[in-house]
Amino acid sequence: KAGVTQTPRYLIKTRGQQVTLSCSPISGHRSVSWYQQTPGQGLQFLFEYFSETQRNKGNFPGRFSGRQFSNSRSEMNVSTLELGDSALYLCASSRGGTDTQYFGPGTRLTVL
Amino acid sequence: LAKTTQPISMDSYEGQEVNITCSHNNIATNDYITWYQQFPSQGPRFIIQGYKTKVTNEVASLFIPADRKSSTLSLPRVSLSDTAVYYCLVGAANDYKLSFGAGTTVTVRA
């Protein structure tokens, strides 16, 4: 079974731009969660989607948004990029409920 | 979410057993204990999950005492490729909002 895939793997943007990251969950998984990982703050939860609905959201500004499609694929958008948004963005999928979350390889975003 | 405390770092040598203890004094009745492994610039990888007593899989063992206020991840006969950060998480089985602490950096030397 294929794992969680994320595209692109690497991205370089400049301040003020916006970016869209994509996540394809493991087949059959309906829950997708997004995390931001930085050296200073560690791994922080952004939001989680299940069956196209956002179920929970972390403490990030409104510039961070996401959505999930009917095939469970998810996208995350960051608008008006800031230098501090440079991070590894990870997505994790699960069947939902009591199932374990499985992480993708991440997208490394660098904001210049 | 129950707060966890684990050592910042541990050093070991190839072939040795590594035991990482995680404290979670405020663990709730519904909480499970889960461990993840992460290599640099990669996503965390699920290692093992347990509720009580002992759980073993092909990668590791997880020991949980009766009071469940701590747990120990045991990695048998480590190799250089086991050098990574190991995270202990505690939360309800249906808790999709994982809360990672600082983790334990395990360095395996030849």
PDB file of N, CA, C and O in Angstrom, chain A residues 46-108:
ATOM      1  N   LEU A  46      -1.691  22.088  12.941  1.00  0.00           N
ATOM      2  CA  LEU A  46      -2.354  23.167  12.193  1.00  0.00           C
ATOM      3  C   LEU A  46      -3.856  22.942  12.140  1.00  0.00           C
ATOM      4  O   LEU A  46      -4.638  23.758  12.612  1.00  0.00           O
ATOM      5  N   PHE A  47      -4.291  21.871  11.508  1.00  0.00           N
ATOM      6  CA  PHE A  47      -5.704  21.523  11.432  1.00  0.00           C
ATOM      7  C   PHE A  47      -5.869  20.100  10.939  1.00  0.00           C
ATOM      8  O   PHE A  47      -4.923  19.473  10.454  1.00  0.00           O
ATOM      9  N   GLU A  48      -7.097  19.617  11.086  1.00  0.00           N
ATOM     10  CA  GLU A  48      -7.430  18.252  10.692  1.00  0.00           C
ATOM     11  C   GLU A  48      -8.736  18.241   9.924  1.00  0.00           C
ATOM     12  O   GLU A  48      -9.687  18.955  10.282  1.00  0.00           O
ATOM     13  N   TYR A  49      -8.772  17.460   8.852  1.00  0.00           N
ATOM     14  CA  TYR A  49      -9.969  17.320   8.037  1.00  0.00           C
ATOM     15  C   TYR A  49     -10.417  15.867   8.019  1.00  0.00           C
ATOM     16  O   TYR A  49      -9.593  14.944   8.011  1.00  0.00           O
ATOM     17  N   PHE A  50     -11.711  15.712   8.009  1.00  0.00           N
ATOM     18  CA  PHE A  50     -12.296  14.385   7.906  1.00  0.00           C
ATOM     19  C   PHE A  50     -13.538  14.503   7.036  1.00  0.00           C
ATOM     20  O   PHE A  50     -14.422  15.309   7.327  1.00  0.00           O
ATOM     21  N   SER A  51     -13.588  13.718   5.982  1.00  0.00           N
ATOM     22  CA  SER A  51     -14.721  13.761   5.056  1.00  0.00           C
ATOM     23  C   SER A  51     -15.050  15.189   4.647  1.00  0.00           C
ATOM     24  O   SER A  51     -16.199  15.634   4.731  1.00  0.00           O
ATOM     25  N   GLU A  52     -14.035  15.905   4.230  1.00  0.00           N
ATOM     26  CA  GLU A  52     -14.142  17.262   3.674  1.00  0.00           C
ATOM     27  C   GLU A  52     -14.497  18.328   4.703  1.00  0.00           C
ATOM     28  O   GLU A  52     -14.725  19.487   4.319  1.00  0.00           O
ATOM     29  N   THR A  53     -14.544  17.983   5.977  1.00  0.00           N
ATOM     30  CA  THR A  53     -14.900  18.946   7.015  1.00  0.00           C
ATOM     31  C   THR A  53     -13.722  19.166   7.959  1.00  0.00           C
ATOM     32  O   THR A  53     -13.076  18.203   8.387  1.00  0.00           O
ATOM     33  N   GLN A  54     -13.470  20.418   8.283  1.00  0.00           N
ATOM     34  CA  GLN A  54     -12.419  20.702   9.256  1.00  0.00           C
ATOM     35  C   GLN A  54     -12.958  20.421  10.646  1.00  0.00           C
ATOM     36  O   GLN A  54     -13.901  21.070  11.096  1.00  0.00           O
ATOM     37  N   ARG A  55     -12.342  19.498  11.352  1.00  0.00           N
ATOM     38  CA  ARG A  55     -12.847  19.099  12.670  1.00  0.00           C
ATOM     39  C   ARG A  55     -12.156  19.846  13.801  1.00  0.00           C
ATOM     40  O   ARG A  55     -12.720  20.013  14.875  1.00  0.00           O
ATOM     41  N   ASN A  56     -10.902  20.239  13.567  1.00  0.00           N
ATOM     42  CA  ASN A  56     -10.178  20.910  14.642  1.00  0.00           C
ATOM     43  C   ASN A  56      -9.100  21.793  14.039  1.00  0.00           C
ATOM     44  O   ASN A  56      -8.612  21.523  12.930  1.00  0.00           O
ATOM     45  N   LYS A  57      -8.748  22.834  14.752  1.00  0.00           N
ATOM     46  CA  LYS A  57      -7.782  23.788  14.246  1.00  0.00           C
ATOM     47  C   LYS A  57      -6.831  24.164  15.365  1.00  0.00           C
ATOM     48  O   LYS A  57      -7.249  24.337  16.514  1.00  0.00           O
ATOM     49  N   GLY A  58      -5.565  24.305  15.038  1.00  0.00           N
ATOM     50  CA  GLY A  58      -4.570  24.719  16.007  1.00  0.00           C
ATOM     51  C   GLY A  58      -4.514  26.231  16.112  1.00  0.00           C
ATOM     52  O   GLY A  58      -5.343  26.945  15.546  1.00  0.00           O
ATOM     53  N   ASN A  59      -3.533  26.719  16.826  1.00  0.00           N
ATOM     54  CA  ASN A  59      -3.420  28.154  17.080  1.00  0.00           C
ATOM     55  C   ASN A  59      -2.545  28.850  16.053  1.00  0.00           C
ATOM     56  O   ASN A  59      -1.467  29.348  16.363  1.00  0.00           O
ATOM     57  N   PHE A  60      -3.020  28.881  14.844  1.00  0.00           N
ATOM     58  CA  PHE A  60      -2.306  29.562  13.776  1.00  0.00           C
ATOM     59  C   PHE A  60      -3.198  30.663  13.209  1.00  0.00           C
ATOM     60  O   PHE A  60      -4.419  30.581  13.260  1.00  0.00           O
ATOM     61  N   PRO A  61      -2.578  31.737  12.655  1.00  0.00           N
ATOM     62  CA  PRO A  61      -3.389  32.830  12.110  1.00  0.00           C
ATOM     63  C   PRO A  61      -4.190  32.390  10.895  1.00  0.00           C
ATOM     64  O   PRO A  61      -3.935  31.344  10.298  1.00  0.00           O
ATOM     65  N   GLY A  62      -5.160  33.236  10.539  1.00  0.00           N
ATOM     66  CA  GLY A  62      -6.047  32.918   9.432  1.00  0.00           C
ATOM     67  C   GLY A  62      -5.354  32.805   8.088  1.00  0.00           C
ATOM     68  O   GLY A  62      -5.956  32.333   7.119  1.00  0.00           O
ATOM     69  N   ARG A  63      -4.085  33.237   8.022  1.00  0.00           N
ATOM     70  CA  ARG A  63      -3.335  33.093   6.753  1.00  0.00           C
ATOM     71  C   ARG A  63      -3.165  31.617   6.380  1.00  0.00           C
ATOM     72  O   ARG A  63      -2.901  31.288   5.230  1.00  0.00           O
ATOM     73  N   PHE A  64      -3.282  30.770   7.366  1.00  0.00           N
ATOM     74  CA  PHE A  64      -3.151  29.325   7.150  1.00  0.00           C
ATOM     75  C   PHE A  64      -4.548  28.736   6.977  1.00  0.00           C
ATOM     76  O   PHE A  64      -5.404  28.864   7.869  1.00  0.00           O
ATOM     77  N   SER A  65      -4.781  28.126   5.854  1.00  0.00           N
ATOM     78  CA  SER A  65      -6.089  27.526   5.607  1.00  0.00           C
ATOM     79  C   SER A  65      -5.899  26.203   4.884  1.00  0.00           C
ATOM     80  O   SER A  65      -4.812  25.897   4.386  1.00  0.00           O
ATOM     81  N   GLY A  66      -6.951  25.445   4.851  1.00  0.00           N
ATOM     82  CA  GLY A  66      -6.859  24.162   4.171  1.00  0.00           C
ATOM     83  C   GLY A  66      -8.194  23.732   3.634  1.00  0.00           C
ATOM     84  O   GLY A  66      -9.222  24.397   3.849  1.00  0.00           O
ATOM     85  N   ARG A  67      -8.174  22.627   2.940  1.00  0.00           N
ATOM     86  CA  ARG A  67      -9.411  22.025   2.482  1.00  0.00           C
ATOM     87  C   ARG A  67      -9.150  20.568   2.148  1.00  0.00           C
ATOM     88  O   ARG A  67      -7.999  20.141   1.969  1.00  0.00           O
ATOM     89  N   GLN A  68     -10.248  19.833   2.061  1.00  0.00           N
ATOM     90  CA  GLN A  68     -10.128  18.423   1.705  1.00  0.00           C
ATOM     91  C   GLN A  68     -11.142  18.118   0.619  1.00  0.00           C
ATOM     92  O   GLN A  68     -12.293  18.601   0.666  1.00  0.00           O
ATOM     93  N   PHE A  69     -10.728  17.328  -0.318  1.00  0.00           N
ATOM     94  CA  PHE A  69     -11.583  16.987  -1.442  1.00  0.00           C
ATOM     95  C   PHE A  69     -12.308  15.657  -1.197  1.00  0.00           C
ATOM     96  O   PHE A  69     -11.980  14.931  -0.253  1.00  0.00           O
ATOM     97  N   SER A  70     -13.251  15.357  -2.077  1.00  0.00           N
ATOM     98  CA  SER A  70     -14.059  14.150  -1.883  1.00  0.00           C
ATOM     99  C   SER A  70     -13.226  12.870  -1.949  1.00  0.00           C
ATOM    100  O   SER A  70     -13.618  11.835  -1.404  1.00  0.00           O
ATOM    101  N   ASN A  71     -12.066  12.919  -2.588  1.00  0.00           N
ATOM    102  CA  ASN A  71     -11.202  11.730  -2.643  1.00  0.00           C
ATOM    103  C   ASN A  71     -10.212  11.703  -1.469  1.00  0.00           C
ATOM    104  O   ASN A  71      -9.269  10.927  -1.479  1.00  0.00           O
ATOM    105  N   SER A  72     -10.442  12.560  -0.482  1.00  0.00           N
ATOM    106  CA  SER A  72      -9.651  12.675   0.749  1.00  0.00           C
ATOM    107  C   SER A  72      -8.334  13.408   0.573  1.00  0.00           C
ATOM    108  O   SER A  72      -7.661  13.698   1.564  1.00  0.00           O
ATOM    109  N   ARG A  73      -7.941  13.716  -0.645  1.00  0.00           N
ATOM    110  CA  ARG A  73      -6.744  14.529  -0.832  1.00  0.00           C
ATOM    111  C   ARG A  73      -6.964  15.885  -0.183  1.00  0.00           C
ATOM    112  O   ARG A  73      -8.088  16.387  -0.119  1.00  0.00           O
ATOM    113  N   SER A  74      -5.877  16.456   0.320  1.00  0.00           N
ATOM    114  CA  SER A  74      -6.011  17.724   1.038  1.00  0.00           C
ATOM    115  C   SER A  74      -4.984  18.729   0.534  1.00  0.00           C
ATOM    116  O   SER A  74      -3.897  18.359   0.056  1.00  0.00           O
ATOM    117  N   GLU A  75      -5.345  19.964   0.620  1.00  0.00           N
ATOM    118  CA  GLU A  75      -4.424  21.053   0.302  1.00  0.00           C
ATOM    119  C   GLU A  75      -4.351  22.007   1.476  1.00  0.00           C
ATOM    120  O   GLU A  75      -5.326  22.198   2.216  1.00  0.00           O
ATOM    121  N   MET A  76      -3.180  22.611   1.623  1.00  0.00           N
ATOM    122  CA  MET A  76      -2.989  23.628   2.648  1.00  0.00           C
ATOM    123  C   MET A  76      -2.483  24.883   1.950  1.00  0.00           C
ATOM    124  O   MET A  76      -1.632  24.803   1.064  1.00  0.00           O
ATOM    125  N   ASN A  77      -3.039  26.011   2.315  1.00  0.00           N
ATOM    126  CA  ASN A  77      -2.664  27.274   1.695  1.00  0.00           C
ATOM    127  C   ASN A  77      -2.153  28.241   2.754  1.00  0.00           C
ATOM    128  O   ASN A  77      -2.717  28.327   3.851  1.00  0.00           O
ATOM    129  N   VAL A  78      -1.076  28.908   2.419  1.00  0.00           N
ATOM    130  CA  VAL A  78      -0.566  29.963   3.301  1.00  0.00           C
ATOM    131  C   VAL A  78      -0.486  31.236   2.471  1.00  0.00           C
ATOM    132  O   VAL A  78       0.190  31.261   1.429  1.00  0.00           O
ATOM    133  N   SER A  79      -1.180  32.264   2.902  1.00  0.00           N
ATOM    134  CA  SER A  79      -1.169  33.530   2.165  1.00  0.00           C
ATOM    135  C   SER A  79      -0.242  34.528   2.847  1.00  0.00           C
ATOM    136  O   SER A  79       0.117  34.369   4.021  1.00  0.00           O
ATOM    137  N   THR A  80       0.165  35.535   2.100  1.00  0.00           N
ATOM    138  CA  THR A  80       1.010  36.609   2.621  1.00  0.00           C
ATOM    139  C   THR A  80       2.155  36.031   3.459  1.00  0.00           C
ATOM    140  O   THR A  80       2.268  36.256   4.670  1.00  0.00           O
ATOM    141  N   LEU A  81       2.978  35.270   2.811  1.00  0.00           N
ATOM    142  CA  LEU A  81       4.052  34.552   3.507  1.00  0.00           C
ATOM    143  C   LEU A  81       4.971  35.483   4.280  1.00  0.00           C
ATOM    144  O   LEU A  81       5.286  36.598   3.846  1.00  0.00           O
ATOM    145  N   GLU A  82       5.387  34.995   5.438  1.00  0.00           N
ATOM    146  CA  GLU A  82       6.353  35.711   6.289  1.00  0.00           C
ATOM    147  C   GLU A  82       7.596  34.843   6.438  1.00  0.00           C
ATOM    148  O   GLU A  82       7.543  33.628   6.248  1.00  0.00           O
ATOM    149  N   LEU A  83       8.694  35.484   6.810  1.00  0.00           N
ATOM    150  CA  LEU A  83       9.937  34.730   6.977  1.00  0.00           C
ATOM    151  C   LEU A  83       9.769  33.585   7.973  1.00  0.00           C
ATOM    152  O   LEU A  83      10.310  32.496   7.805  1.00  0.00           O
ATOM    153  N   GLY A  84       8.978  33.824   9.009  1.00  0.00           N
ATOM    154  CA  GLY A  84       8.763  32.824  10.048  1.00  0.00           C
ATOM    155  C   GLY A  84       7.958  31.626   9.603  1.00  0.00           C
ATOM    156  O   GLY A  84       7.827  30.657  10.359  1.00  0.00           O
ATOM    157  N   ASP A  85       7.419  31.682   8.396  1.00  0.00           N
ATOM    158  CA  ASP A  85       6.660  30.533   7.886  1.00  0.00           C
ATOM    159  C   ASP A  85       7.580  29.468   7.302  1.00  0.00           C
ATOM    160  O   ASP A  85       7.121  28.382   6.934  1.00  0.00           O
ATOM    161  N   SER A  86       8.859  29.767   7.219  1.00  0.00           N
ATOM    162  CA  SER A  86       9.815  28.771   6.743  1.00  0.00           C
ATOM    163  C   SER A  86       9.799  27.588   7.698  1.00  0.00           C
ATOM    164  O   SER A  86      10.037  27.746   8.903  1.00  0.00           O
ATOM    165  N   ALA A  87       9.523  26.417   7.165  1.00  0.00           N
ATOM    166  CA  ALA A  87       9.361  25.242   8.030  1.00  0.00           C
ATOM    167  C   ALA A  87       9.196  23.995   7.179  1.00  0.00           C
ATOM    168  O   ALA A  87       9.081  24.070   5.954  1.00  0.00           O
ATOM    169  N   LEU A  88       9.165  22.875   7.869  1.00  0.00           N
ATOM    170  CA  LEU A  88       8.785  21.611   7.242  1.00  0.00           C
ATOM    171  C   LEU A  88       7.311  21.402   7.527  1.00  0.00           C
ATOM    172  O   LEU A  88       6.899  21.384   8.689  1.00  0.00           O
ATOM    173  N   TYR A  89       6.504  21.295   6.497  1.00  0.00           N
ATOM    174  CA  TYR A  89       5.067  21.090   6.658  1.00  0.00           C
ATOM    175  C   TYR A  89       4.756  19.622   6.405  1.00  0.00           C
ATOM    176  O   TYR A  89       5.039  19.080   5.342  1.00  0.00           O
ATOM    177  N   LEU A  90       4.167  19.021   7.415  1.00  0.00           N
ATOM    178  CA  LEU A  90       3.885  17.588   7.370  1.00  0.00           C
ATOM    179  C   LEU A  90       2.395  17.329   7.346  1.00  0.00           C
ATOM    180  O   LEU A  90       1.631  18.025   8.022  1.00  0.00           O
ATOM    181  N   CYS A  91       2.004  16.335   6.598  1.00  0.00           N
ATOM    182  CA  CYS A  91       0.627  15.905   6.680  1.00  0.00           C
ATOM    183  C   CYS A  91       0.603  14.447   7.126  1.00  0.00           C
ATOM    184  O   CYS A  91       1.558  13.699   6.894  1.00  0.00           O
ATOM    185  N   ALA A  92      -0.432  14.093   7.822  1.00  0.00           N
ATOM    186  CA  ALA A  92      -0.592  12.743   8.337  1.00  0.00           C
ATOM    187  C   ALA A  92      -2.001  12.267   8.030  1.00  0.00           C
ATOM    188  O   ALA A  92      -2.950  13.045   8.110  1.00  0.00           O
ATOM    189  N   SER A  93      -2.130  11.007   7.690  1.00  0.00           N
ATOM    190  CA  SER A  93      -3.462  10.485   7.416  1.00  0.00           C
ATOM    191  C   SER A  93      -3.773   9.310   8.315  1.00  0.00           C
ATOM    192  O   SER A  93      -2.883   8.620   8.830  1.00  0.00           O
ATOM    193  N   SER A  94      -5.052   9.092   8.508  1.00  0.00           N
ATOM    194  CA  SER A  94      -5.516   7.944   9.270  1.00  0.00           C
ATOM    195  C   SER A  94      -6.936   7.619   8.812  1.00  0.00           C
ATOM    196  O   SER A  94      -7.556   8.397   8.093  1.00  0.00           O
ATOM    197  N   ARG A  95      -7.423   6.474   9.266  1.00  0.00           N
ATOM    198  CA  ARG A  95      -8.801   6.130   8.914  1.00  0.00           C
ATOM    199  C   ARG A  95      -9.778   6.954   9.736  1.00  0.00           C
ATOM    200  O   ARG A  95     -10.960   7.022   9.435  1.00  0.00           O
ATOM    201  N   GLY A  96      -9.241   7.606  10.765  1.00  0.00           N
ATOM    202  CA  GLY A  96     -10.078   8.372  11.662  1.00  0.00           C
ATOM    203  C   GLY A  96     -10.364   7.515  12.875  1.00  0.00           C
ATOM    204  O   GLY A  96      -9.917   6.375  12.971  1.00  0.00           O
ATOM    205  N   GLY A  97     -11.060   8.059  13.819  1.00  0.00           N
ATOM    206  CA  GLY A  97     -11.382   7.296  15.014  1.00  0.00           C
ATOM    207  C   GLY A  97     -10.144   6.901  15.787  1.00  0.00           C
ATOM    208  O   GLY A  97      -9.317   7.722  16.121  1.00  0.00           O
ATOM    209  N   THR A  98      -9.957   5.641  16.031  1.00  0.00           N
ATOM    210  CA  THR A  98      -8.861   5.185  16.883  1.00  0.00           C
ATOM    211  C   THR A  98      -7.604   4.838  16.099  1.00  0.00           C
ATOM    212  O   THR A  98      -6.638   4.340  16.664  1.00  0.00           O
ATOM    213  N   ASP A  99      -7.608   5.074  14.804  1.00  0.00           N
ATOM    214  CA  ASP A  99      -6.469   4.645  13.986  1.00  0.00           C
ATOM    215  C   ASP A  99      -5.238   5.528  14.176  1.00  0.00           C
ATOM    216  O   ASP A  99      -5.345   6.716  14.450  1.00  0.00           O
ATOM    217  N   THR A 100      -4.083   4.936  14.036  1.00  0.00           N
ATOM    218  CA  THR A 100      -2.815   5.655  14.129  1.00  0.00           C
ATOM    219  C   THR A 100      -2.644   6.585  12.933  1.00  0.00           C
ATOM    220  O   THR A 100      -3.100   6.295  11.828  1.00  0.00           O
ATOM    221  N   GLN A 101      -1.973   7.716  13.160  1.00  0.00           N
ATOM    222  CA  GLN A 101      -1.674   8.648  12.075  1.00  0.00           C
ATOM    223  C   GLN A 101      -0.354   8.269  11.419  1.00  0.00           C
ATOM    224  O   GLN A 101       0.617   7.948  12.107  1.00  0.00           O
ATOM    225  N   TYR A 102      -0.335   8.318  10.092  1.00  0.00           N
ATOM    226  CA  TYR A 102       0.868   8.021   9.329  1.00  0.00           C
ATOM    227  C   TYR A 102       1.282   9.278   8.572  1.00  0.00           C
ATOM    228  O   TYR A 102       0.467   9.886   7.877  1.00  0.00           O
ATOM    229  N   PHE A 103       2.549   9.634   8.725  1.00  0.00           N
ATOM    230  CA  PHE A 103       3.039  10.895   8.176  1.00  0.00           C
ATOM    231  C   PHE A 103       3.638  10.749   6.792  1.00  0.00           C
ATOM    232  O   PHE A 103       4.223   9.720   6.443  1.00  0.00           O
ATOM    233  N   GLY A 104       3.531  11.822   6.018  1.00  0.00           N
ATOM    234  CA  GLY A 104       4.204  11.920   4.747  1.00  0.00           C
ATOM    235  C   GLY A 104       5.618  12.439   4.947  1.00  0.00           C
ATOM    236  O   GLY A 104       6.020  12.740   6.066  1.00  0.00           O
ATOM    237  N   PRO A 105       6.374  12.588   3.862  1.00  0.00           N
ATOM    238  CA  PRO A 105       7.764  13.036   3.962  1.00  0.00           C
ATOM    239  C   PRO A 105       7.904  14.525   4.230  1.00  0.00           C
ATOM    240  O   PRO A 105       8.969  14.980   4.636  1.00  0.00           O
ATOM    241  N   GLY A 106       6.836  15.277   4.008  1.00  0.00           N
ATOM    242  CA  GLY A 106       6.882  16.703   4.283  1.00  0.00           C
ATOM    243  C   GLY A 106       7.235  17.549   3.076  1.00  0.00           C
ATOM    244  O   GLY A 106       7.785  17.064   2.081  1.00  0.00           O
ATOM    245  N   THR A 107       6.881  18.813   3.169  1.00  0.00           N
ATOM    246  CA  THR A 107       7.270  19.820   2.188  1.00  0.00           C
ATOM    247  C   THR A 107       8.126  20.845   2.912  1.00  0.00           C
ATOM    248  O   THR A 107       7.693  21.441   3.899  1.00  0.00           O
ATOM    249  N   ARG A 108       9.333  21.029   2.419  1.00  0.00           N
ATOM    250  CA  ARG A 108      10.234  22.015   3.025  1.00  0.00           C
ATOM    251  C   ARG A 108       9.999  23.354   2.350  1.00  0.00           C
ATOM    252  O   ARG A 108      10.308  23.531   1.174  1.00  0.00           O
TER     253      ARG A 108
END
